[in-house]
mmCIF file of C-alpha atoms in Angstrom:
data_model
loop_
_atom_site.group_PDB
_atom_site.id
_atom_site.type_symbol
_atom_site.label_atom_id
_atom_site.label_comp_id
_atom_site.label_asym_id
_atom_site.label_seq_id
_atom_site.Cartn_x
_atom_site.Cartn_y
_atom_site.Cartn_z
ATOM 1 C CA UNK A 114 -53.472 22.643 32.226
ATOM 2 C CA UNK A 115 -49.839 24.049 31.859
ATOM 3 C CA UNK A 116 -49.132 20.850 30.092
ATOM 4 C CA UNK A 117 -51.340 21.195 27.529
ATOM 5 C CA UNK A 118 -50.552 24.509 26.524
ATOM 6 C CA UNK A 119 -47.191 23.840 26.574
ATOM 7 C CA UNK A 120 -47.880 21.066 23.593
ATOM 8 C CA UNK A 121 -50.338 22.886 21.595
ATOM 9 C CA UNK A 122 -48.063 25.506 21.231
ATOM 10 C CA UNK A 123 -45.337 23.060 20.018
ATOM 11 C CA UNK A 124 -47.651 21.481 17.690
ATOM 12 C CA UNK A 125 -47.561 24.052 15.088
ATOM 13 C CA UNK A 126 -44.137 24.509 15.164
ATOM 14 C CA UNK A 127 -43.366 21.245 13.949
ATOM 15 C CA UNK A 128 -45.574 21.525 10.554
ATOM 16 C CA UNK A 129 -43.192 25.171 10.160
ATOM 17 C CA UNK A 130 -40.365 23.208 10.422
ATOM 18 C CA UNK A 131 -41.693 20.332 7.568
ATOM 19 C CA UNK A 132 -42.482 23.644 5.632
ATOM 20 C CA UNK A 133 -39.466 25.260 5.831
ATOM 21 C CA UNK A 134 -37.840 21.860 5.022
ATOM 22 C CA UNK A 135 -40.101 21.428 1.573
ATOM 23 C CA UNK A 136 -38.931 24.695 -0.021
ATOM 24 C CA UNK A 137 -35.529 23.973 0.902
ATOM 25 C CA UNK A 138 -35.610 20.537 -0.603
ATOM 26 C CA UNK A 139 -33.973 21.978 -4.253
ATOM 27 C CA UNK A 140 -31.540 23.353 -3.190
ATOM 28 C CA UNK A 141 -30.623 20.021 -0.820
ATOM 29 C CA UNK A 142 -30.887 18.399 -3.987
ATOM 30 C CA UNK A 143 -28.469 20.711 -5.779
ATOM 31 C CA UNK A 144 -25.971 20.440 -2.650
ATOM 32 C CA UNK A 145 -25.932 16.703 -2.910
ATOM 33 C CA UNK A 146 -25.403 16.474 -6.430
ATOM 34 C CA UNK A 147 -22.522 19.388 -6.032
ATOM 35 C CA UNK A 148 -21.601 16.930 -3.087
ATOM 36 C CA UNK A 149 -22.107 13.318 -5.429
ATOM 37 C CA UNK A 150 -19.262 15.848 -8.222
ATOM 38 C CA UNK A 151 -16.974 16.344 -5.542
ATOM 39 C CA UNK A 152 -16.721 13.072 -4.361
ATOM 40 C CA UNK A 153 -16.630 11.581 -8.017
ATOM 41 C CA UNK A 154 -13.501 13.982 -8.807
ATOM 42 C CA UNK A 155 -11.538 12.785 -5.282
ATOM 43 C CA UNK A 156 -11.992 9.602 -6.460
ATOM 44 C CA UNK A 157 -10.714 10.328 -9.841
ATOM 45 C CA UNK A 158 -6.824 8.221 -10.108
ATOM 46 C CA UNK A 159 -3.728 10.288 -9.452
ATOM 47 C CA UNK A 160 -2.042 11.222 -12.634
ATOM 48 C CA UNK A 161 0.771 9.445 -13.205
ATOM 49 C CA UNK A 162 4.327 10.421 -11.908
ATOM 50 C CA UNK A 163 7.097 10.501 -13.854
ATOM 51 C CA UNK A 164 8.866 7.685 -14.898
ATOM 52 C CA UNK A 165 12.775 6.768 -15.123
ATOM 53 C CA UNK A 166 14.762 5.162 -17.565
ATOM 54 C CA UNK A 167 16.790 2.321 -16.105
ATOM 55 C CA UNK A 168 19.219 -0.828 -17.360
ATOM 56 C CA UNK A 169 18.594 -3.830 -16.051
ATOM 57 C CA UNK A 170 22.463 -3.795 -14.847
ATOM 58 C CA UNK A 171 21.372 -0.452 -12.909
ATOM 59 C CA UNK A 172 19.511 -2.048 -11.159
ATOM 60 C CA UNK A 173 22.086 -3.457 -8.197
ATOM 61 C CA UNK A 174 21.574 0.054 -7.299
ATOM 62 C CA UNK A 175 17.994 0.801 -7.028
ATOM 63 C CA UNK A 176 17.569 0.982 -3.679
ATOM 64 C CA UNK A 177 20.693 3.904 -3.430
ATOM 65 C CA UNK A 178 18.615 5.331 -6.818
ATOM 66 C CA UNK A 179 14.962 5.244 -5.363
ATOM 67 C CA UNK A 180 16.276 6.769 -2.064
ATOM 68 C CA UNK A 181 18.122 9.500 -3.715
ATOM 69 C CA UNK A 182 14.780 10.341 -5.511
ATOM 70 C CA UNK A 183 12.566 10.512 -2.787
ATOM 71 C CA UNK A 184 13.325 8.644 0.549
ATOM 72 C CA UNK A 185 9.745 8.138 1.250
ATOM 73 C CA UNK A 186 9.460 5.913 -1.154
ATOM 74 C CA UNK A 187 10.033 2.558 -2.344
ATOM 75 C CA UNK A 188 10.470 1.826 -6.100
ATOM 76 C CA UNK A 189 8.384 0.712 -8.579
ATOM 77 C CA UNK A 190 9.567 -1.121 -11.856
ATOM 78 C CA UNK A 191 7.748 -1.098 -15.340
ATOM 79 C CA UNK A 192 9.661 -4.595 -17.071
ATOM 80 C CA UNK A 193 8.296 -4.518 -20.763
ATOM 81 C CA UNK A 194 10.638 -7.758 -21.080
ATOM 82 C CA UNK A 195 9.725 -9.520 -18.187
ATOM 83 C CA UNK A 196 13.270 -10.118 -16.696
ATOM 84 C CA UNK A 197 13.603 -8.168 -13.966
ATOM 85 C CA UNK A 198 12.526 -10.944 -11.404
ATOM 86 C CA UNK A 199 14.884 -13.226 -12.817
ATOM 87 C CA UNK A 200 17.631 -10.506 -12.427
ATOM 88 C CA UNK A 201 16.334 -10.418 -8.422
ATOM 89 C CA UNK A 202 16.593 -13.939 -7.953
ATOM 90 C CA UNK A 203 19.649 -14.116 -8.044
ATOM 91 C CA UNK A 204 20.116 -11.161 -6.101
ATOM 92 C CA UNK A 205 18.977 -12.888 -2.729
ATOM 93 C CA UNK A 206 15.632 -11.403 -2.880
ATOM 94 C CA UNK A 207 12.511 -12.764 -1.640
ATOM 95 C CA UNK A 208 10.465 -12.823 -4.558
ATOM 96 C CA UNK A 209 6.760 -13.189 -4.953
ATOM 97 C CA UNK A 210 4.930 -13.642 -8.274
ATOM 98 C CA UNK A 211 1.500 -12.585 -7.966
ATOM 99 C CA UNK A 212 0.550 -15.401 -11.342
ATOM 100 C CA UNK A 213 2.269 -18.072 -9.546
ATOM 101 C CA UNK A 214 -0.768 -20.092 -7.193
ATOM 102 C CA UNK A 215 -0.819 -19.038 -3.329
ATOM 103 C CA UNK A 216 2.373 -16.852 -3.908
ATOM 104 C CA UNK A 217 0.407 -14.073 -2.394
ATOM 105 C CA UNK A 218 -1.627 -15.873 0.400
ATOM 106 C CA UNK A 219 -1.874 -14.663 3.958
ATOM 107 C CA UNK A 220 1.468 -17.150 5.229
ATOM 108 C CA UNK A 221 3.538 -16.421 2.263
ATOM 109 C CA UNK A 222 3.319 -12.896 2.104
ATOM 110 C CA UNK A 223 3.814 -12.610 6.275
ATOM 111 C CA UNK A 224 6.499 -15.175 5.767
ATOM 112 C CA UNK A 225 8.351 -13.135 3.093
ATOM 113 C CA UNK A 226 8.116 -9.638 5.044
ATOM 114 C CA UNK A 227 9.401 -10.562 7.969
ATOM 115 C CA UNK A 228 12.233 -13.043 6.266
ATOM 116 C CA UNK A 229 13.139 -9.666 4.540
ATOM 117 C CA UNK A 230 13.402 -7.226 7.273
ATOM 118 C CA UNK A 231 15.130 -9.889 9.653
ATOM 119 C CA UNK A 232 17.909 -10.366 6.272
ATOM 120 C CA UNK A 233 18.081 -7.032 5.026
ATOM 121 C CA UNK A 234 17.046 -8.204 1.956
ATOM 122 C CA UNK A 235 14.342 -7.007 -1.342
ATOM 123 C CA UNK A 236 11.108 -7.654 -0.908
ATOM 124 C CA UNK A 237 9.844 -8.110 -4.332
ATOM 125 C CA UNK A 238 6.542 -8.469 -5.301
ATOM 126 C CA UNK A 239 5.874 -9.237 -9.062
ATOM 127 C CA UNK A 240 2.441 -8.689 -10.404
ATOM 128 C CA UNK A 241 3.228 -9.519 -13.573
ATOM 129 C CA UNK A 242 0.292 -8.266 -15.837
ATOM 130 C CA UNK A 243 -2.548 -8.666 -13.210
ATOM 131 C CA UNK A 244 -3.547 -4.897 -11.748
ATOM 132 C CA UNK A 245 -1.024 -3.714 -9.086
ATOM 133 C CA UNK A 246 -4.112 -3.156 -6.946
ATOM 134 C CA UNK A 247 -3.647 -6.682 -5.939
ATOM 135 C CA UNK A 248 -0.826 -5.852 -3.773
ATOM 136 C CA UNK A 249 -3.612 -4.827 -0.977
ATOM 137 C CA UNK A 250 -3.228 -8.458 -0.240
ATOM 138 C CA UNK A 251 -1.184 -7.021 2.449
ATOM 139 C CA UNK A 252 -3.740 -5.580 4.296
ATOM 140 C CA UNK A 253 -4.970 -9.498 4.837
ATOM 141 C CA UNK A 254 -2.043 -10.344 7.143
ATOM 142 C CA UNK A 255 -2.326 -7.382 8.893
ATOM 143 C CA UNK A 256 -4.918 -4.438 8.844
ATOM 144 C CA UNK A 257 -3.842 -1.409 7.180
ATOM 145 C CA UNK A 258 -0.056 -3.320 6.387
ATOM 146 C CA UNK A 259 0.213 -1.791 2.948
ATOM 147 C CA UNK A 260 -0.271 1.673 4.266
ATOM 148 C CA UNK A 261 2.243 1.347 7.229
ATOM 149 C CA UNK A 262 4.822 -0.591 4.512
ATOM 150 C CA UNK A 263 4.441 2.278 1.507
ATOM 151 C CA UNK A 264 5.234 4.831 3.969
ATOM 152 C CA UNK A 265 7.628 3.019 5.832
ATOM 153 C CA UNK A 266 5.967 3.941 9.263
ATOM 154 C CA UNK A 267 6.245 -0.282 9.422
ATOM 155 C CA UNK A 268 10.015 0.322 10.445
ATOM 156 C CA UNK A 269 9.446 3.026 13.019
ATOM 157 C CA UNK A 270 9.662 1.950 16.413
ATOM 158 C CA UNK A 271 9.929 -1.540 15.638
ATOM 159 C CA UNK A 272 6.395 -1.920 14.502
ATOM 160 C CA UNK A 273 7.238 -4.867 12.026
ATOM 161 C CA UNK A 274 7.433 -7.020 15.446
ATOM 162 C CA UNK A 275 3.665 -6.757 15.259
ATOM 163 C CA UNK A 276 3.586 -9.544 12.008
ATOM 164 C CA UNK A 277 5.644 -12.208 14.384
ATOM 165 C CA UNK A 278 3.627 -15.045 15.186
ATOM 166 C CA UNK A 279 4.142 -17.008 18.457
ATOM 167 C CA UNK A 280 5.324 -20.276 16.806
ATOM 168 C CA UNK A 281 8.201 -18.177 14.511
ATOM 169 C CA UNK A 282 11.727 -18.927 15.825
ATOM 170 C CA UNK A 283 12.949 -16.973 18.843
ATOM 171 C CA UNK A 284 15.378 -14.740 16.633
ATOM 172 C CA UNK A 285 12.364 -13.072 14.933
ATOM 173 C CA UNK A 286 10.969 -12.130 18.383
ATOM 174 C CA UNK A 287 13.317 -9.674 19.063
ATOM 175 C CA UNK A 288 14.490 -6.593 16.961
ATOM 176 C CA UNK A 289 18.099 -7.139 17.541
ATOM 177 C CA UNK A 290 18.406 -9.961 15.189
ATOM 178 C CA UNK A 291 16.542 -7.610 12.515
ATOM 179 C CA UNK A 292 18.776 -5.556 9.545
ATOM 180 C CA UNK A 293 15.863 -3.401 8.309
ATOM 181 C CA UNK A 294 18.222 -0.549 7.724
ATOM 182 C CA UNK A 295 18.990 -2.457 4.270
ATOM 183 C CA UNK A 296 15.288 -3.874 3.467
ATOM 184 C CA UNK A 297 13.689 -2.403 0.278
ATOM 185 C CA UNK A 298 10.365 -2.941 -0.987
ATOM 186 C CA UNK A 299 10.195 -3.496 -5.006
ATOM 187 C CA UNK A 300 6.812 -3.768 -6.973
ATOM 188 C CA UNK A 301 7.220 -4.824 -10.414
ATOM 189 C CA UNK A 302 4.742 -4.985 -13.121
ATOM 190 C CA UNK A 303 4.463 -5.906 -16.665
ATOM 191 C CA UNK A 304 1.798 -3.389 -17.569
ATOM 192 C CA UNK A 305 2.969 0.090 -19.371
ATOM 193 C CA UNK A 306 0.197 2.026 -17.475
ATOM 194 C CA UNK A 307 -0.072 0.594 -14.043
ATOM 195 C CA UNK A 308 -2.393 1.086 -11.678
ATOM 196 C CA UNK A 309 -1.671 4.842 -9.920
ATOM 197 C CA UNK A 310 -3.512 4.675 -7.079
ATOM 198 C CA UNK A 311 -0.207 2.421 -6.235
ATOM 199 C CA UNK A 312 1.658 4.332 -8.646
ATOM 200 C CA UNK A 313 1.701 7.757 -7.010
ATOM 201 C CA UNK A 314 2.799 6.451 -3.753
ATOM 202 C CA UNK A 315 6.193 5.120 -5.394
ATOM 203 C CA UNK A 316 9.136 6.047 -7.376
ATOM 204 C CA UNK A 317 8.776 4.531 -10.649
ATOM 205 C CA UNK A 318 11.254 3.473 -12.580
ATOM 206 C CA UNK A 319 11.362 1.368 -16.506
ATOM 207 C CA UNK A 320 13.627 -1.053 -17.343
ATOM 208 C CA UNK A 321 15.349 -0.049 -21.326
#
């Protein structure tokens, strides 16, 4: 018997509680579409930051440039005339051309980071006119790469050992043999309003 009356007084709480849901339900509604706003406008793209006039002759300093601007960053290049990755090849950069085929495949792009940082050397990744969002291609040879390499977390604490695969030569298994204190990472792009989701997270410069 104490059973029972224990669930028939339960019972009509539950049809108070559907109740009290049902006149609620508007202003739910409102909540989620205040909710559905506020996610909309987070997703919104950053503005874009501002911009700096450079020659393509300034650019054997970049890296000393870009740093001096905001050492958190690595620089981005807006090349109206296309001729900045010519300029970088023969600069002893590793270049990678996003409209060449497979430049920016898995093996390439590991191939080219870790060649950098061991070197000391540019990483340059040219995405030509194709939407810098590409460069996320990153996050293919190693989960959340692009992240770690924007914010240069990748060369804390020798973190970049991580991309090493077992059959790489012996040097690139140990930190030693590495010169990151002189790698740079340079996006370049062809379009006069790139993308500024990657945009914001660099130091942008344009070639005059």
């Amino acid at each position: 018997m104490p059973p029972k009356k224990v669930s028939t007084s339960k019972t009509p709480s539950k049809p108070a509680a559907s109740k009290g849901t049902t006149t609620k339900t508007p202003e739910k509604k409102a909540g989620i579409q205040k909710g559905e706003a506020s996610a909309s406008a987070s997703a919104a793209p950053p503005p874009m930051p501002p911009v700096t006039t450079i020659s393509l002759k300034g650019l054997s300093t970049l890296a000393e440039e870009a740093n001096r601007k905001d050492p958190n960053k690595w620089p981005l290049i807006i090349d109206l005339q296309g001729n900045v990755t010519t300029f970088f090849k023969y600069r002893d950069a590793n270049v990678l051309q996003a409209e060449l085929p497979g430049d920016l495949s898995v093996d390439k792009l590991r191939v080219a980071l870790i060649g950098a940082l061991r070197f000391g050397k540019p990483l340059v990744l040219d995405m030509g006119s194709r939407d810098m969002g590409e460069v996320e291609r990153l996050n293919d040879v190693e989960k959340n790469l692009l992240d770690s390499l924007l914010n240069k977390t990748l060369l804390e604490d020798e973190r970049y050992l991580t991309l090493v695969q077992p059959e790489d030569e012996k040097e690139y298994h140990n930190s030693a043999y590495y010169a990151t204190e002189r790698f740079s990472l340079v996006v370049v792009t062809t379009n006069p309003s790139p993308n500024t989701h990657i945009a914001a997270r660099m130091t942008c410069f344009q070639v005059e």
